[in-house]
Amino acid sequence: DTGVSQDPRHKITKRGQNVTFRCDPISEHNRLYWYRQTLGQGPEFLTYFQNEAQLEKSRLLSDRFSAERPKGSFSTLEIQRTEQGDSAMYLCASSLIGGEAFFGQGTRLTVV
Amino acid sequence: QQQVKQSPQSLIVQKGGISIINCAYENTAFDYFPWYQQFPGKGPALLIAIRPDVSEKKEGRFTISFNKSAKQFSLHIMDSQPGDSATYFCAASTQGGSEKLVFGKGTKLTVNP
């Protein structure tokens, strides 16, 4: 499978715990994006990377959220001190510069 | 402030019919307009996309119509099939590609057999 891969697919965590999600983009894609999608809504942009550089962060990305793409390949999204409002589907996508974005299947986070 | 408004919220059509979903945008700097299809539990999948230098783009049964002056674009699904039942999202971005896509709220399409 050469598409965008996300791990885990589902995560249930207790409020206050830290969680980390991983995204492996399509191998030749130099751009990687994170989005958040809540039930009944469209995806909302969180942040994106070009190679290892984080080029933009949304105001939705509070200080509890951090994303990295250390070697310009895979990326991680960490949420510290999770809150119930963080429950959502976290989507990763990748693209070439100026190209179409291809999404992974997402990580569904449930904070209890 | 929602930058891309999508309607209707839900749509039911009969097999073989035409499904039409509309989107309107406010930001005149938008220059890339993709449509995504999403099945339950899956990530969005790109269906078709258009840039404002053309007024229509067709790929198979899917057509985007684009009206720059009205700041509106729509997706037409011809000969709708039960397998087309999914949620459809329009989106827009300002940099000619997929950077910082702004999505509509989605349309849940049901195609009855």
XYZ file of C-alpha atoms in Angstrom:
225
model
C 0.000 0.000 0.000
C 1.593 3.250 -1.106
C -1.014 5.611 0.344
C -0.884 7.756 3.470
C -0.717 5.584 6.570
C -1.813 6.630 10.059
C -1.312 4.845 13.343
C -3.155 4.038 15.507
C -6.563 3.964 13.832
C -8.335 4.342 17.164
C -7.202 5.670 20.523
C -9.147 5.884 23.762
C -7.477 7.824 26.524
C -8.355 9.275 29.894
C -8.597 13.011 30.300
C -5.252 14.483 31.229
C -3.155 11.829 29.498
C -0.779 12.529 26.622
C -1.264 10.874 23.241
C 0.890 10.687 20.115
C -0.198 9.856 16.589
C 1.996 8.919 13.659
C 1.595 9.636 9.954
C 3.603 8.121 7.113
C 3.032 10.123 3.917
C 3.311 8.981 0.326
C 7.049 8.548 -0.035
C 7.821 11.168 -2.676
C 5.540 13.831 -1.166
C 7.381 16.728 0.416
C 4.324 18.332 2.023
C 2.462 16.860 4.963
C -0.697 18.229 6.563
C -2.650 17.599 9.747
C -6.384 18.220 9.964
C -8.995 17.625 12.662
C -12.532 16.513 11.900
C -15.377 16.433 14.379
C -18.647 14.610 13.807
C -20.766 16.206 11.118
C -18.145 18.756 10.146
C -15.555 19.140 7.448
C -11.860 18.752 8.232
C -10.189 21.785 9.815
C -6.597 22.654 9.035
C -4.151 22.336 11.931
C -0.627 22.589 10.516
C 1.579 21.638 7.602
C 5.195 20.817 6.829
C 7.352 21.162 3.788
C 10.047 18.560 4.261
C 11.058 18.964 7.919
C 10.025 22.617 8.239
C 6.702 23.452 9.878
C 5.422 26.259 7.658
C 2.100 27.174 9.225
C 0.046 26.468 12.332
C -3.635 27.198 12.803
C -4.924 29.091 15.804
C -6.790 25.840 16.541
C -3.446 24.318 17.495
C -3.212 25.229 21.165
C -0.023 25.005 23.210
C -0.995 21.458 24.181
C -0.547 20.339 20.575
C 2.830 19.806 18.955
C 3.728 18.330 15.614
C 7.077 17.262 14.241
C 8.486 15.883 11.050
C 12.097 15.314 12.090
C 13.602 13.872 8.931
C 11.103 15.141 6.397
C 9.461 11.746 6.190
C 6.966 10.595 8.845
C 5.295 13.025 11.219
C 3.980 12.838 14.762
C 1.203 14.829 16.390
C 1.241 14.932 20.181
C -1.544 16.173 22.393
C -0.610 16.832 26.007
C -3.087 16.859 28.899
C -5.967 15.730 26.716
C -9.417 17.229 27.209
C -12.808 15.869 26.191
C -12.999 18.563 23.522
C -9.991 16.966 21.827
C -12.128 13.973 20.851
C -12.142 13.967 17.052
C -10.741 12.283 13.969
C -7.186 13.446 13.277
C -6.393 13.275 9.595
C -3.025 13.388 7.906
C -2.564 14.205 4.223
C 0.406 14.613 1.917
C 1.103 16.178 -1.440
C 3.761 17.419 -3.771
C 4.226 21.199 -3.813
C 1.196 22.598 -5.684
C -0.305 19.146 -6.016
C -3.368 17.324 -4.820
C -3.632 16.245 -1.205
C -4.159 12.583 -0.421
C -5.589 11.767 2.986
C -4.959 8.858 5.284
C -7.751 7.006 7.038
C -7.334 9.024 10.199
C -6.880 8.355 13.897
C -10.084 8.535 15.908
C -9.378 9.884 19.388
C -11.858 9.453 22.213
C -11.093 11.201 25.496
C -13.053 9.789 28.435
C -16.676 32.900 10.013
C -17.223 30.048 7.609
C -15.362 30.752 4.405
C -16.966 27.996 2.323
C -20.713 27.421 2.615
C -22.043 24.108 1.347
C -25.610 23.060 0.631
C -27.683 21.030 1.015
C -26.707 19.340 4.260
C -28.288 16.100 3.047
C -29.573 14.863 -0.272
C -31.584 11.836 -1.316
C -31.778 10.838 -4.981
C -32.969 7.821 -6.860
C -30.591 5.548 -8.727
C -29.889 7.013 -12.140
C -30.729 10.548 -11.079
C -28.531 13.623 -10.948
C -27.067 14.733 -7.613
C -26.190 18.420 -7.312
C -24.227 19.914 -4.422
C -23.470 23.610 -4.216
C -20.755 25.651 -2.544
C -20.231 29.374 -2.170
C -17.087 31.121 -1.022
C -16.185 34.574 0.189
C -12.435 34.841 -0.210
C -11.635 36.001 -3.744
C -8.054 34.847 -3.239
C -9.155 31.204 -3.403
C -7.720 29.655 -6.548
C -8.071 25.896 -6.121
C -11.389 24.114 -5.547
C -11.367 20.353 -4.917
C -14.223 18.035 -4.044
C -13.688 15.142 -1.670
C -15.759 12.004 -1.052
C -15.750 10.411 2.375
C -17.176 7.072 3.453
C -17.857 6.357 7.154
C -14.670 5.605 9.043
C -12.444 6.553 6.120
C -10.413 9.594 5.213
C -11.573 11.961 2.458
C -10.670 10.918 -1.084
C -10.138 13.464 -3.845
C -12.810 13.213 -6.544
C -12.177 16.121 -8.865
C -10.718 19.622 -8.646
C -10.901 22.849 -10.631
C -8.958 26.079 -10.903
C -10.685 29.386 -11.736
C -9.342 29.642 -15.286
C -12.021 27.195 -16.478
C -15.783 27.175 -15.917
C -16.348 23.450 -16.067
C -14.425 20.225 -15.614
C -15.751 16.742 -16.222
C -14.315 13.402 -15.142
C -16.535 10.443 -15.858
C -19.869 10.927 -14.111
C -18.565 13.850 -12.031
C -18.642 17.466 -13.229
C -17.607 20.669 -11.468
C -19.265 23.883 -12.609
C -17.509 27.077 -11.539
C -18.907 30.624 -11.556
C -16.153 33.048 -10.619
C -18.309 36.184 -10.644
C -20.876 34.611 -8.338
C -18.173 32.968 -6.217
C -19.957 29.641 -6.471
C -19.093 26.157 -7.607
C -21.042 22.953 -7.743
C -20.618 19.215 -8.112
C -22.907 17.273 -10.408
C -23.029 13.495 -10.196
C -24.716 12.044 -13.254
C -26.399 8.629 -13.234
C -26.080 8.441 -9.448
C -25.497 4.951 -8.053
C -26.043 3.469 -4.571
C -22.254 3.170 -4.304
C -22.061 6.964 -4.518
C -23.776 7.192 -1.116
C -21.225 9.059 0.993
C -20.493 12.481 2.418
C -19.140 15.011 -0.058
C -17.038 18.016 0.884
C -16.121 21.011 -1.191
C -12.932 22.817 -0.298
C -10.855 25.796 -1.355
C -7.331 27.099 -0.937
C -5.407 30.232 -1.819
C -2.082 28.974 -3.058
C -3.066 27.010 -6.135
C -2.575 23.695 -4.423
C -3.525 21.820 -1.302
C -2.040 24.127 1.313
C -4.433 24.990 4.116
C -7.628 23.679 2.523
C -10.818 25.247 3.869
C -13.649 22.722 3.807
C -17.403 23.079 3.678
C -19.494 21.281 6.261
C -20.344 18.423 3.950
C -23.364 16.937 2.189
C -24.560 13.466 3.044
C -25.752 11.871 -0.180
C -28.018 8.842 -0.176
C -28.777 7.150 -3.483
C -31.750 4.816 -3.237
C -31.771 1.714 -5.428
